[in-house]
XYZ file of C-alpha atoms in Angstrom:
501
model
C 55.185 -80.958 -58.287
C 51.983 -78.698 -59.177
C 48.559 -79.970 -57.768
C 45.583 -80.065 -60.092
C 44.539 -76.415 -59.115
C 47.995 -75.114 -59.915
C 47.860 -76.901 -63.377
C 44.250 -75.317 -63.827
C 45.873 -71.984 -63.718
C 48.446 -72.595 -65.698
C 45.949 -73.769 -68.487
C 43.777 -70.963 -67.645
C 46.631 -68.362 -68.481
C 47.752 -70.315 -71.413
C 44.595 -69.834 -73.040
C 44.713 -66.057 -72.329
C 47.341 -65.717 -74.086
C 46.215 -67.486 -77.174
C 42.823 -65.753 -77.330
C 42.849 -61.959 -77.412
C 40.141 -60.240 -75.269
C 38.015 -57.759 -76.645
C 37.415 -54.097 -75.723
C 34.140 -54.663 -75.251
C 34.741 -57.482 -72.925
C 36.098 -54.957 -70.408
C 33.819 -52.196 -70.901
C 32.159 -50.694 -68.118
C 31.638 -52.132 -64.624
C 33.483 -55.337 -66.095
C 36.815 -53.862 -66.241
C 36.914 -53.132 -62.243
C 36.111 -57.053 -61.990
C 39.079 -57.909 -64.484
C 41.287 -55.383 -62.686
C 40.305 -57.766 -59.307
C 40.671 -60.625 -60.808
C 43.920 -59.838 -62.372
C 45.448 -59.054 -58.947
C 44.308 -62.214 -57.637
C 45.614 -64.170 -60.769
C 49.182 -62.628 -60.048
C 49.129 -63.320 -56.192
C 48.034 -66.846 -56.742
C 51.003 -67.216 -59.321
C 53.373 -65.627 -57.030
C 52.290 -68.303 -54.457
C 52.273 -71.145 -56.442
C 55.869 -73.523 -56.633
C 56.902 -72.458 -52.871
C 58.495 -75.973 -52.399
C 60.091 -75.973 -56.100
C 61.701 -72.500 -55.375
C 63.047 -73.287 -52.146
C 64.901 -76.223 -53.617
C 65.911 -74.525 -56.528
C 69.493 -72.905 -56.864
C 70.087 -69.152 -55.442
C 70.127 -66.865 -58.512
C 71.423 -63.381 -58.953
C 68.958 -60.407 -57.555
C 67.467 -58.302 -60.745
C 68.951 -55.134 -61.180
C 65.369 -53.380 -61.509
C 62.329 -54.807 -59.784
C 59.107 -55.111 -62.415
C 55.848 -53.656 -61.790
C 52.492 -55.776 -61.909
C 51.649 -53.547 -64.675
C 54.912 -54.145 -66.921
C 56.904 -56.903 -68.462
C 59.084 -58.851 -66.408
C 62.331 -57.362 -66.405
C 65.729 -58.683 -64.834
C 69.390 -57.753 -65.208
C 69.787 -60.564 -68.013
C 67.855 -62.436 -70.495
C 65.780 -64.800 -68.823
C 64.942 -68.374 -70.532
C 61.225 -69.779 -70.574
C 60.314 -70.730 -67.073
C 63.085 -69.029 -64.912
C 62.106 -67.692 -61.361
C 61.770 -64.190 -61.286
C 62.049 -61.444 -58.220
C 58.912 -60.372 -56.730
C 59.099 -58.321 -53.197
C 62.617 -58.383 -52.855
C 62.724 -62.575 -52.794
C 62.630 -65.259 -54.906
C 58.619 -65.866 -55.972
C 57.721 -68.460 -58.078
C 58.226 -70.216 -61.931
C 56.023 -67.489 -64.096
C 55.334 -69.220 -67.656
C 55.775 -66.891 -70.682
C 52.295 -67.431 -71.657
C 50.944 -66.607 -68.208
C 52.921 -63.343 -68.142
C 51.627 -62.336 -71.727
C 47.984 -63.275 -70.700
C 48.202 -60.749 -67.292
C 50.010 -58.249 -69.474
C 47.598 -58.165 -72.222
C 44.727 -58.246 -69.602
C 46.174 -55.095 -67.778
C 47.044 -53.354 -71.380
C 43.266 -53.752 -72.481
C 41.978 -52.406 -69.101
C 44.400 -49.590 -69.226
C 43.184 -48.902 -73.254
C 39.478 -49.388 -72.052
C 39.620 -46.812 -69.458
C 41.337 -44.112 -71.708
C 38.752 -45.141 -74.384
C 35.930 -44.368 -71.923
C 37.627 -41.095 -70.904
C 38.071 -40.041 -74.476
C 34.569 -40.593 -75.005
C 33.586 -38.049 -72.660
C 32.265 -34.812 -74.492
C 32.426 -31.185 -73.596
C 29.264 -29.778 -74.814
C 28.279 -26.122 -75.360
C 24.588 -26.124 -75.410
C 23.442 -22.800 -76.838
C 20.160 -21.113 -77.357
C 17.755 -17.861 -76.720
C 15.581 -20.003 -74.506
C 16.853 -21.090 -70.742
C 15.638 -20.410 -67.564
C 14.563 -18.354 -65.459
C 12.489 -18.104 -68.724
C 9.761 -21.098 -68.835
C 8.795 -23.179 -71.444
C 9.610 -26.725 -73.333
C 12.779 -25.745 -74.717
C 13.945 -24.468 -71.669
C 12.907 -27.687 -69.677
C 14.503 -29.716 -72.018
C 18.046 -28.246 -72.225
C 17.935 -28.024 -68.427
C 17.028 -31.578 -67.703
C 19.617 -32.908 -70.493
C 22.309 -31.269 -69.131
C 21.461 -32.534 -65.760
C 21.573 -35.842 -66.896
C 24.562 -35.470 -69.401
C 26.899 -34.277 -66.391
C 25.650 -37.377 -64.347
C 27.083 -39.496 -67.264
C 30.430 -37.885 -66.604
C 30.392 -35.248 -69.452
C 31.184 -31.318 -69.140
C 27.893 -29.530 -70.159
C 28.212 -25.704 -70.474
C 24.859 -23.304 -71.399
C 25.336 -20.020 -73.545
C 22.078 -17.848 -73.531
C 21.221 -13.926 -73.674
C 20.812 -12.109 -70.246
C 17.472 -11.891 -68.751
C 17.428 -8.859 -66.670
C 20.338 -8.201 -64.159
C 20.723 -11.796 -64.652
C 24.218 -11.436 -66.714
C 27.441 -13.093 -66.558
C 28.422 -16.589 -65.227
C 26.132 -18.153 -63.059
C 26.087 -21.861 -61.561
C 22.873 -23.726 -61.280
C 21.883 -27.120 -59.809
C 24.347 -29.573 -60.184
C 27.206 -27.534 -61.104
C 25.935 -26.622 -64.588
C 27.780 -23.581 -65.709
C 25.559 -20.824 -67.390
C 26.651 -17.882 -69.658
C 24.652 -15.153 -69.857
C 26.287 -13.097 -72.158
C 25.223 -9.404 -72.418
C 22.870 -9.455 -75.302
C 19.223 -8.019 -74.301
C 16.281 -10.033 -76.149
C 14.892 -7.984 -79.383
C 11.521 -9.885 -80.292
C 10.010 -12.560 -78.387
C 13.245 -13.495 -76.342
C 15.458 -13.670 -79.421
C 18.409 -11.382 -79.621
C 18.916 -9.268 -82.626
C 20.477 -10.499 -85.340
C 24.413 -9.696 -85.695
C 26.170 -12.815 -87.758
C 29.571 -11.198 -86.400
C 29.283 -9.525 -83.423
C 28.780 -12.700 -81.344
C 31.997 -14.236 -82.731
C 34.569 -13.000 -79.873
C 32.447 -14.378 -76.748
C 31.801 -17.192 -78.583
C 35.079 -17.903 -79.630
C 36.286 -17.426 -76.005
C 33.804 -19.508 -74.194
C 34.816 -22.336 -76.753
C 38.530 -22.015 -75.986
C 38.276 -20.979 -72.255
C 35.801 -24.324 -71.895
C 37.619 -26.452 -74.154
C 34.161 -27.345 -75.706
C 34.447 -30.485 -78.438
C 30.429 -30.388 -79.384
C 28.266 -27.294 -79.780
C 24.790 -28.144 -79.629
C 22.108 -25.705 -80.594
C 18.541 -25.821 -79.614
C 15.086 -24.338 -81.491
C 15.076 -22.984 -84.920
C 13.659 -19.348 -84.237
C 17.009 -18.985 -81.797
C 19.206 -16.276 -83.568
C 22.176 -16.865 -81.025
C 21.700 -20.860 -82.040
C 22.272 -20.080 -85.449
C 25.187 -17.739 -85.071
C 27.049 -19.908 -82.490
C 26.482 -23.286 -84.800
C 28.158 -21.008 -87.785
C 31.114 -19.985 -85.583
C 31.685 -23.296 -84.538
C 31.591 -24.850 -87.954
C 34.138 -22.198 -89.156
C 36.551 -22.562 -85.852
C 36.303 -26.758 -86.896
C 34.072 -27.636 -84.090
C 31.278 -30.588 -84.290
C 27.772 -29.257 -84.416
C 24.293 -30.793 -83.194
C 21.134 -29.363 -83.866
C 17.823 -29.971 -82.378
C 14.599 -28.670 -83.578
C 11.826 -28.567 -81.041
C 8.856 -27.154 -83.248
C 6.749 -27.363 -86.310
C 6.417 -24.470 -88.815
C 4.780 -24.053 -92.359
C 5.836 -23.107 -95.760
C 3.208 -20.539 -96.378
C 3.467 -17.694 -94.098
C 6.147 -14.742 -94.032
C 7.580 -15.742 -91.111
C 7.902 -19.403 -91.918
C 9.396 -18.660 -95.378
C 12.143 -16.359 -93.943
C 12.688 -18.903 -91.347
C 13.300 -21.880 -93.492
C 15.553 -19.944 -96.005
C 17.947 -19.427 -92.761
C 17.175 -22.751 -91.699
C 18.611 -24.312 -95.141
C 21.812 -22.302 -94.828
C 22.482 -23.306 -91.009
C 21.767 -27.070 -91.439
C 23.472 -27.352 -94.561
C 27.083 -27.829 -92.348
C 25.996 -29.549 -89.380
C 27.406 -33.119 -88.421
C 23.727 -34.288 -86.888
C 20.304 -32.961 -86.237
C 17.388 -34.203 -83.335
C 14.171 -33.797 -83.648
C 11.438 -34.711 -80.582
C 8.881 -36.872 -82.651
C 8.855 -38.193 -86.210
C 6.599 -35.709 -87.446
C 9.000 -33.313 -86.481
C 11.870 -34.854 -88.490
C 9.638 -34.789 -91.364
C 8.819 -31.383 -91.136
C 12.530 -30.546 -90.617
C 14.030 -32.565 -93.352
C 11.099 -30.931 -95.754
C 12.117 -27.446 -94.645
C 15.928 -27.419 -94.552
C 16.806 -29.849 -97.311
C 18.939 -31.818 -94.747
C 19.674 -35.398 -95.281
C 17.439 -37.785 -93.249
C 20.366 -40.118 -92.086
C 21.635 -37.218 -90.100
C 18.661 -36.678 -88.253
C 17.768 -38.685 -85.489
C 14.596 -39.010 -83.087
C 14.705 -38.270 -79.434
C 11.652 -37.995 -77.833
C 11.270 -35.136 -74.758
C 10.938 -36.644 -71.323
C 9.192 -35.736 -67.879
C 10.778 -35.792 -64.446
C 8.221 -38.031 -63.037
C 9.984 -37.780 -59.273
C 8.465 -34.049 -59.360
C 4.938 -34.592 -60.987
C 3.537 -37.322 -59.101
C -0.512 -37.700 -58.719
C -2.545 -36.389 -55.666
C -2.295 -39.233 -52.561
C -6.299 -38.823 -52.352
C -8.151 -39.352 -55.508
C -10.584 -36.356 -56.677
C -14.203 -36.669 -56.112
C -15.952 -36.318 -59.718
C -19.060 -34.361 -58.318
C -17.298 -31.589 -59.487
C -15.287 -31.708 -62.867
C -11.987 -29.769 -63.020
C -10.594 -29.365 -66.442
C -7.030 -27.585 -66.520
C -5.043 -25.432 -68.775
C -1.628 -24.587 -68.691
C 0.074 -23.291 -71.689
C 1.293 -19.570 -73.425
C -2.022 -17.712 -73.994
C -0.849 -16.862 -77.607
C -2.351 -17.530 -80.863
C -0.114 -20.992 -81.890
C -1.184 -22.548 -78.322
C -4.565 -22.245 -79.459
C -5.943 -19.439 -77.157
C -8.569 -18.128 -79.807
C -10.020 -21.632 -79.712
C -10.365 -21.731 -76.044
C -12.444 -18.725 -76.043
C -15.112 -20.730 -78.311
C -14.780 -24.057 -76.333
C -14.988 -23.016 -72.851
C -18.316 -21.143 -72.911
C -20.152 -24.145 -74.885
C -18.402 -27.105 -72.066
C -20.021 -24.384 -69.386
C -23.327 -24.783 -70.919
C -23.432 -28.078 -71.560
C -22.156 -29.506 -68.215
C -22.955 -27.540 -65.285
C -20.788 -29.230 -62.914
C -17.474 -28.485 -65.185
C -14.725 -25.801 -64.004
C -12.203 -24.379 -65.216
C -8.696 -23.369 -64.318
C -6.389 -21.587 -66.539
C -2.708 -20.903 -65.847
C -0.381 -18.895 -68.436
C -0.147 -15.443 -69.486
C 0.394 -14.109 -73.067
C -1.274 -11.315 -75.553
C -4.115 -13.596 -75.971
C -5.134 -13.373 -72.174
C -7.153 -10.329 -72.346
C -9.903 -12.399 -74.712
C -10.209 -14.826 -72.397
C -10.726 -11.864 -69.657
C -13.414 -10.699 -72.271
C -15.108 -14.084 -72.859
C -15.219 -14.585 -68.911
C -17.294 -10.911 -68.641
C -19.420 -11.844 -71.642
C -20.911 -15.085 -70.629
C -20.502 -14.337 -66.631
C -18.361 -17.080 -65.872
C -16.164 -15.559 -63.468
C -17.094 -18.522 -60.670
C -16.356 -21.217 -63.452
C -13.459 -20.130 -64.908
C -10.417 -19.250 -62.915
C -7.388 -17.309 -64.577
C -4.173 -17.832 -62.440
C -1.715 -15.628 -64.305
C 1.874 -16.901 -65.208
C 2.268 -20.218 -63.115
C 6.283 -20.876 -61.697
C 7.201 -24.236 -62.953
C 7.696 -25.450 -59.464
C 3.964 -24.729 -58.815
C 2.771 -26.392 -62.163
C 2.189 -29.728 -59.984
C -0.114 -28.163 -57.282
C -2.371 -26.869 -60.280
C -2.346 -29.901 -62.203
C -3.103 -32.236 -59.293
C -6.465 -30.129 -58.834
C -7.904 -31.075 -61.981
C -9.039 -34.053 -63.806
C -8.726 -33.248 -67.189
C -5.765 -31.710 -68.949
C -6.883 -29.680 -72.060
C -4.461 -28.777 -74.902
C -5.565 -26.547 -77.749
C -2.443 -26.133 -79.727
C -2.456 -25.220 -83.537
C 1.084 -26.744 -83.849
C 3.071 -28.714 -81.796
C 6.008 -31.015 -82.348
C 5.727 -33.001 -79.014
C 4.282 -30.970 -76.008
C 5.721 -31.823 -72.965
C 2.890 -30.218 -71.047
C 0.917 -33.476 -71.677
C 3.594 -35.563 -70.315
C 3.825 -33.692 -66.902
C -0.367 -33.919 -66.962
C -0.360 -37.418 -67.508
C 2.652 -38.372 -64.842
C 0.258 -36.339 -62.302
C -2.471 -38.546 -63.342
C -4.674 -36.469 -65.215
C -6.791 -37.718 -68.551
C -5.739 -35.223 -71.529
C -7.810 -33.738 -74.605
C -5.911 -32.635 -77.273
C -5.940 -31.489 -80.750
C -4.639 -34.039 -83.183
C -1.873 -31.537 -84.406
C 1.892 -32.319 -85.321
C 3.419 -34.889 -83.315
C 1.102 -34.970 -80.654
C -0.548 -38.466 -81.677
C 3.061 -39.849 -80.982
C 3.137 -39.194 -77.119
C 0.764 -41.080 -75.292
C -1.290 -44.542 -75.576
C -4.702 -43.900 -76.904
C -6.340 -44.983 -73.311
C -4.527 -42.200 -71.937
C -5.509 -39.212 -74.261
C -8.481 -38.009 -76.372
C -7.427 -36.216 -79.650
C -9.767 -33.896 -81.588
C -9.329 -31.753 -84.794
C -8.828 -28.349 -83.900
C -12.198 -27.260 -84.154
C -14.549 -25.977 -81.346
C -17.260 -28.441 -82.072
C -14.559 -31.595 -82.355
C -13.002 -30.289 -79.364
C -16.523 -30.049 -77.176
C -17.463 -33.461 -78.335
C -13.712 -34.780 -76.925
C -14.402 -33.318 -73.736
C -17.316 -35.105 -73.340
C -16.263 -38.251 -73.842
C -13.236 -37.717 -71.807
C -15.811 -36.869 -68.608
C -17.456 -40.299 -69.317
C -14.116 -41.881 -69.288
C -13.049 -40.531 -65.945
C -14.363 -43.061 -63.672
C -11.901 -45.928 -65.254
C -9.010 -43.574 -64.761
C -6.493 -44.531 -62.109
C -3.695 -41.671 -61.772
C -1.536 -43.791 -59.702
C -1.502 -46.587 -62.698
C -1.030 -43.815 -65.110
C 1.645 -42.408 -63.316
C 3.777 -45.650 -62.912
C 2.973 -46.444 -66.499
C 4.843 -42.716 -67.502
C 7.691 -43.932 -65.646
C 8.519 -46.940 -68.047
C 7.550 -44.482 -70.846
C 9.914 -41.340 -70.670
C 12.897 -40.748 -68.754
C 15.203 -38.071 -69.276
C 18.127 -40.408 -68.487
C 17.358 -42.451 -71.717
C 17.228 -39.199 -73.640
C 20.416 -38.141 -72.327
C 21.827 -41.953 -73.571
C 20.319 -41.537 -77.058
C 21.542 -37.991 -77.288
C 25.417 -39.169 -76.344
C 25.299 -41.785 -79.333
C 24.153 -38.458 -81.429
C 27.279 -36.767 -80.143
C 29.475 -39.849 -80.642
C 28.079 -39.908 -84.128
C 29.011 -36.205 -84.655
C 32.715 -36.862 -83.462
C 32.903 -39.442 -85.994
C 32.066 -37.583 -89.055
C 34.883 -35.880 -91.707
C 36.152 -32.727 -91.169
C 35.807 -30.273 -94.180
C 37.785 -27.220 -94.966
C 36.083 -24.156 -95.760
C 36.322 -24.988 -99.931
C 34.126 -27.896 -98.889
C 31.270 -26.158 -97.026
C 30.710 -23.355 -99.268
C 29.155 -25.104 -102.255
C 26.652 -26.499 -99.545
């Protein structure tokens, strides 16, 4: 006779046979737990009824021994409750309910593992902007790719050649990068060729067995061509827009037409802020249901504040940006002299390079500010933190900005931010971590004055801890993974359905 514990095991397995186990119950780490439990249940059942087995008459040996993962097979039809052979000897009495319950568990475990394997994507990131060039788009692609690799996906990057950097390269984490032999034509963009890039795009898609093509940045010609060729070949495509553009100037008008052509046929789109999403929907005419908002993030392990708090006897304002018109370099030319006149203890550190650097040099000579305005030139990304932690305030003068990763890097280093109220910048930081102003010299100067008054109440270490909770590249990768899943579920369209779009 069975004892109470044996009866409990039998009842439990009977319940397993009556109530199906959903795949969600065995997803992730719980599948390993159930697999371990299943093995334990089988061992427990095999060791049951030893006394009854010993007293039972001998039975013929099965012609084929069953495996633990499949149904029990004997040499003849076996009635319910009959003895089966385990390990070459008479083992136990396995009720039909127990066997079906265990087999159902193992079947769902196997199917769950297969589903997780099928959900892993093979992603091709395409953009004209990638390392060794430095910028927000380059950082986004790199960090997103690294986190997707950690999640088990395969990621390949395609960009144009940078100087002598051509061919296939591997970077940190085993990230494979194709530097195709195309030279930049204007502002790191390749010359639009439409069909000349098709052979190499096709070769990469087939060689790497890509499932999703992810293009970045509206002004990247390589991105637009790769998305078009991928859709023609039947691949799923996703597009991420990193910038805001207007509707009046000639460049924006032509780019908006190109964007309407490209985004009319994509599966999903990503924008880095809600303002950017509205701008992209208006410019391209894409359905808002296809557009997701996934923000940028910052590597808080790399951007940490200085161990010692800086003295406020001399206030240092840091500017790190490309010195171009859309980054507000002309605005800096008017703001810096006025701030230096009003606050004698303020000093500026300007990092970055660009066509507007000449104007800043002329301003420094005109107002004799050589000892108060330090020009660093282009700053490598590895040295950005060392520049940031030498200051108290970070000044961003952009005239248009979808998100601005530089603000996150400065806040993670414990700097109070002063920025223009443009684009998606108001969505980036809480009000007590940033001072916003209109893109006008007088308003910017008043914002700097307000930030100087707030400095005594700023704790860099506390600000860094808050940034660790607010932004994470791992979170960005998981949200992007959901977009890939949605893209894979989108219906397939043939050429005749695509042409009217």
